[in-house]
Amino acid sequence: MRNLLLSVATVLMAGATLAAPAQSAQLPKGAAHNIVLVHGAFVDETSWKPVADILTKKGYNVTLVENPLTSLAADVDATKQALAKQNGKTVLVGHSWGGVVITQAGDDPNVSALVYVSAFAPDVGQSLAILAKSGPATEGAAAIHPDDKGNLYIDPKVFPSAVAADLPPEIAQSLANHQLPLNHAAFEAPVDTAAWHDKPTFYVISTKDKVIAPKVQKIFANNMKARTTEVAGSHASLVVHAKEVAAVIEKATLVK
């Protein structure tokens, strides 16, 4: 999975130079220097690489969380461990399932803002399972099935069109065939904290998303009173529209 997602970044960012050291660029005065990126289910942290490369080159200290995807508690713990290593204000960002994780983990005092990218945004007492039932059915959600061990996958035949329709077909199919499972326990666990109640919040809505319906994403954003940006991308918009996503994260670093 890691090599596959790195190949995505290579394809989409061909000709880009390697990211410069974090201290090589001058950040805006008062900006949060730290950005922590939390990935979703079925992929690993390298799904954030195109965005991370853009932000690192601009001088931000970027950390990619490696979620074990075994439970909500485990993913929150991995995220809090990453937050504990930050020095100063930090923007916490989640994609898809990662939105559930940052909702729970984002109460950390160093977190100055939250950014949701095509992400679930539960309130206290809500789980991913509850949220999945609350909106219109999507092609991607309908294709999520458990194996005999209770691990959840997206049907590999449906994955390319439902999750990554705007990626090169061969890469989308490779990602489909090398998914990282989300344990059913994570799917069913409710959050007991909703950090967005107390933190400035941003939301990137993917208008061609077939996993989380754009209509539902707008409901999440409205509930949180988030500052919203729309991109004409699939659920994989964090890769395909990395520049736009990075720009939203930069705006989030400037909140007081």
Coordinates of C-alpha atoms in Angstrom, one line a residue:
M1 CA 0.0 0.0 0.0
R2 CA 2.8 2.4 0.9
N3 CA 4.5 2.1 -2.4
L4 CA 1.3 2.3 -4.3
L5 CA 0.3 5.6 -2.7
L6 CA 3.8 6.9 -3.2
S7 CA 3.3 6.1 -6.9
V8 CA 0.1 8.2 -6.9
A9 CA 2.0 11.1 -5.5
T10 CA 4.7 10.7 -8.1
V11 CA 2.2 10.6 -11.0
L12 CA 0.3 13.6 -9.8
M13 CA 3.2 15.7 -8.8
A14 CA 5.6 14.9 -11.6
G15 CA 8.3 17.5 -11.9
A16 CA 7.9 18.8 -8.4
T17 CA 11.1 19.1 -6.4
L18 CA 11.6 17.3 -3.1
A19 CA 10.3 19.1 0.0
A20 CA 12.6 21.5 1.6
P21 CA 13.5 21.4 5.3
A22 CA 10.8 22.8 7.5
Q23 CA 12.8 25.8 8.6
S24 CA 13.8 26.9 5.1
A25 CA 10.7 29.0 4.4
Q26 CA 9.3 32.0 6.2
L27 CA 5.8 31.3 7.5
P28 CA 3.2 34.1 8.0
K29 CA 3.5 35.9 11.4
G30 CA 1.4 34.1 14.0
A31 CA 0.7 31.0 11.9
A32 CA 0.6 27.6 13.5
H33 CA 3.9 25.9 12.5
N34 CA 2.7 22.4 13.1
I35 CA 0.3 20.3 11.0
V36 CA -0.8 16.8 11.9
L37 CA -2.5 14.7 9.1
V38 CA -4.7 11.7 10.0
H39 CA -5.6 9.3 7.2
G40 CA -8.8 7.4 6.6
A41 CA -9.8 3.7 6.4
F42 CA -8.5 1.3 3.7
V43 CA -5.4 3.4 3.0
D44 CA -2.3 4.4 4.9
E45 CA -0.7 7.7 5.9
T46 CA 1.0 8.1 2.5
S47 CA -2.4 9.1 1.1
W48 CA -1.5 12.5 2.6
K49 CA 1.9 12.7 0.8
P50 CA 1.0 15.1 -2.0
V51 CA -0.5 17.6 0.6
A52 CA 2.4 17.0 3.0
D53 CA 5.0 17.7 0.4
I54 CA 3.4 21.1 -0.5
L55 CA 3.1 22.2 3.1
T56 CA 6.6 21.0 4.1
K57 CA 8.1 22.8 1.2
K58 CA 6.4 26.0 2.4
G59 CA 8.0 25.6 5.8
Y60 CA 5.5 23.8 8.0
N61 CA 6.3 21.0 10.3
V62 CA 4.1 18.2 9.0
T63 CA 3.5 14.9 10.8
L64 CA 1.7 11.9 9.2
V65 CA -0.2 9.8 11.7
E66 CA 0.0 6.0 11.1
N67 CA -3.4 4.8 12.2
P68 CA -3.5 1.0 13.2
L69 CA -7.2 1.0 12.1
T70 CA -7.9 -1.6 14.8
S71 CA -10.2 0.6 17.0
L72 CA -11.2 4.2 17.5
A73 CA -9.2 4.2 20.8
A74 CA -6.1 2.9 19.0
D75 CA -6.3 5.5 16.3
V76 CA -7.0 8.3 18.7
D77 CA -4.0 7.2 20.8
A78 CA -1.7 7.3 17.7
T79 CA -2.9 10.8 16.9
K80 CA -2.4 12.0 20.5
Q81 CA 1.1 10.6 20.5
A82 CA 1.8 12.7 17.4
L83 CA 0.2 15.7 19.0
A84 CA 2.3 15.3 22.1
K85 CA 5.5 15.7 20.0
Q86 CA 4.4 19.1 18.6
N87 CA 5.9 22.3 20.0
G88 CA 3.2 25.0 19.9
K89 CA 0.0 25.6 17.9
T90 CA -1.0 22.7 15.7
V91 CA -3.6 22.3 13.0
L92 CA -5.2 18.8 13.1
V93 CA -6.5 17.4 9.8
G94 CA -8.6 14.3 9.1
H95 CA -9.7 12.6 5.9
S96 CA -12.8 10.3 5.8
W97 CA -12.6 8.0 8.9
G98 CA -9.8 10.3 10.1
G99 CA -12.6 12.9 10.8
V100 CA -13.9 10.7 13.5
V101 CA -10.4 10.4 15.0
I102 CA -9.7 14.1 15.0
T103 CA -13.1 14.8 16.5
Q104 CA -12.1 12.7 19.5
A105 CA -8.4 13.6 19.7
G106 CA -8.8 17.3 18.8
D107 CA -9.4 18.5 22.4
D108 CA -5.6 18.6 22.9
P109 CA -4.7 22.1 24.1
N110 CA -2.1 22.6 21.3
V111 CA -4.7 22.1 18.6
S112 CA -5.6 25.5 17.3
A113 CA -7.9 24.4 14.4
L114 CA -9.5 21.4 12.8
V115 CA -9.7 20.6 9.1
Y116 CA -12.1 17.9 7.8
V117 CA -11.4 16.7 4.2
S118 CA -14.3 14.6 2.8
A119 CA -14.6 13.4 6.4
F120 CA -17.1 12.1 8.9
A121 CA -17.8 14.6 11.7
P122 CA -19.7 12.9 14.6
D123 CA -21.2 14.6 17.6
V124 CA -20.9 13.2 21.1
G125 CA -22.4 9.7 21.2
Q126 CA -22.3 9.2 17.5
S127 CA -20.3 6.4 15.8
L128 CA -19.3 5.9 12.2
A129 CA -22.0 3.2 12.0
I130 CA -24.7 5.7 13.0
L131 CA -23.4 8.4 10.6
A132 CA -23.3 5.9 7.7
K133 CA -27.0 5.2 8.2
S134 CA -28.1 8.8 8.6
G135 CA -27.6 10.0 5.0
P136 CA -28.4 8.9 1.5
A137 CA -26.9 5.6 0.4
T138 CA -23.7 5.9 -1.7
E139 CA -22.0 3.5 -4.1
G140 CA -19.0 3.3 -1.8
A141 CA -20.8 2.9 1.5
A142 CA -22.9 0.1 0.0
A143 CA -19.8 -1.7 -1.1
I144 CA -18.3 -2.0 2.4
H145 CA -18.4 -5.6 3.7
P146 CA -16.8 -7.5 6.5
D147 CA -14.6 -10.6 6.1
D148 CA -14.8 -13.7 8.3
K149 CA -12.7 -11.9 11.0
G150 CA -14.9 -8.8 11.1
N151 CA -12.5 -6.6 9.2
L152 CA -14.2 -4.2 6.8
Y153 CA -13.2 -3.7 3.2
I154 CA -14.7 -2.0 0.1
D155 CA -15.5 -4.4 -2.7
P156 CA -12.4 -4.2 -5.0
K157 CA -14.6 -4.2 -8.0
V158 CA -16.4 -1.1 -6.8
F159 CA -13.5 0.7 -5.2
P160 CA -12.0 2.4 -8.3
S161 CA -15.2 4.1 -9.4
A162 CA -16.6 4.7 -5.9
V163 CA -13.4 5.9 -4.2
A164 CA -10.9 7.0 -6.8
A165 CA -12.6 7.7 -10.1
D166 CA -10.3 10.6 -10.8
L167 CA -7.1 8.7 -10.3
P168 CA -5.4 6.7 -13.1
P169 CA -7.4 3.5 -13.5
E170 CA -4.4 1.2 -12.9
I171 CA -3.5 3.0 -9.7
A172 CA -7.1 3.0 -8.5
Q173 CA -7.4 -0.8 -9.1
S174 CA -4.1 -1.4 -7.4
L175 CA -5.3 0.5 -4.3
A176 CA -8.5 -1.5 -4.4
N177 CA -6.5 -4.7 -4.3
H178 CA -4.2 -3.7 -1.5
Q179 CA -6.6 -2.1 1.0
L180 CA -5.9 -1.9 4.7
P181 CA -8.9 -3.1 6.7
L182 CA -10.9 -1.1 9.3
N183 CA -11.9 -3.3 12.2
H184 CA -15.6 -3.4 12.8
A185 CA -15.0 -2.3 16.4
A186 CA -13.8 1.1 15.1
F187 CA -16.9 1.3 12.9
E188 CA -19.2 0.9 15.9
A189 CA -17.4 3.0 18.5
P190 CA -19.0 6.3 19.4
V191 CA -17.0 9.4 20.3
D192 CA -17.3 10.9 23.7
T193 CA -15.7 14.2 22.8
A194 CA -16.5 16.5 19.8
A195 CA -13.6 18.9 19.7
W196 CA -15.2 20.9 16.9
H197 CA -17.6 22.5 19.5
D198 CA -14.6 24.4 20.9
K199 CA -12.1 24.7 18.0
P200 CA -12.2 26.8 14.8
T201 CA -13.2 24.3 12.1
F202 CA -12.7 24.1 8.3
Y203 CA -14.3 21.6 5.9
V204 CA -13.3 20.6 2.3
I205 CA -16.3 19.2 0.5
S206 CA -15.7 16.9 -2.4
T207 CA -18.5 17.4 -4.8
K208 CA -18.0 14.2 -6.7
D209 CA -17.6 12.0 -3.7
K210 CA -19.3 8.5 -3.9
V211 CA -18.4 7.4 -0.4
I212 CA -19.7 10.3 1.7
A213 CA -22.4 12.0 -0.2
P214 CA -21.6 15.7 -0.8
K215 CA -25.0 16.6 0.7
V216 CA -24.0 14.8 3.9
Q217 CA -20.6 16.6 3.9
K218 CA -22.5 19.9 3.7
I219 CA -24.6 18.8 6.7
F220 CA -21.5 18.0 8.7
A221 CA -19.9 21.4 7.8
N222 CA -23.1 23.3 8.7
N223 CA -23.5 21.5 12.0
M224 CA -19.9 22.5 12.9
K225 CA -20.3 26.0 11.5
A226 CA -17.2 25.2 9.6
R227 CA -15.6 27.4 6.9
T228 CA -16.2 25.4 3.8
T229 CA -14.4 25.0 0.5
E230 CA -15.7 22.9 -2.4
V231 CA -13.5 20.9 -4.8
A232 CA -14.7 19.0 -7.8
G233 CA -13.1 15.7 -6.8
S234 CA -13.8 12.2 -5.6
H235 CA -13.3 10.8 -2.2
A236 CA -9.6 10.8 -3.1
S237 CA -9.6 14.6 -3.4
L238 CA -6.8 14.9 -0.9
V239 CA -4.6 13.4 -3.6
V240 CA -6.1 14.8 -6.8
H241 CA -6.7 18.3 -5.4
A242 CA -3.8 18.4 -3.1
K243 CA -3.1 22.1 -3.8
E244 CA -6.6 23.2 -2.9
V245 CA -6.6 21.1 0.2
A246 CA -3.2 22.4 1.3
A247 CA -4.4 26.0 0.8
V248 CA -7.4 25.4 3.2
I249 CA -5.0 23.9 5.8
E250 CA -2.8 27.0 5.4
K251 CA -5.8 29.2 6.1
A252 CA -6.5 27.2 9.2
T253 CA -2.9 27.9 10.5
L254 CA -3.8 31.6 10.6
V255 CA -6.8 31.4 13.0
K256 CA -6.3 33.2 16.3

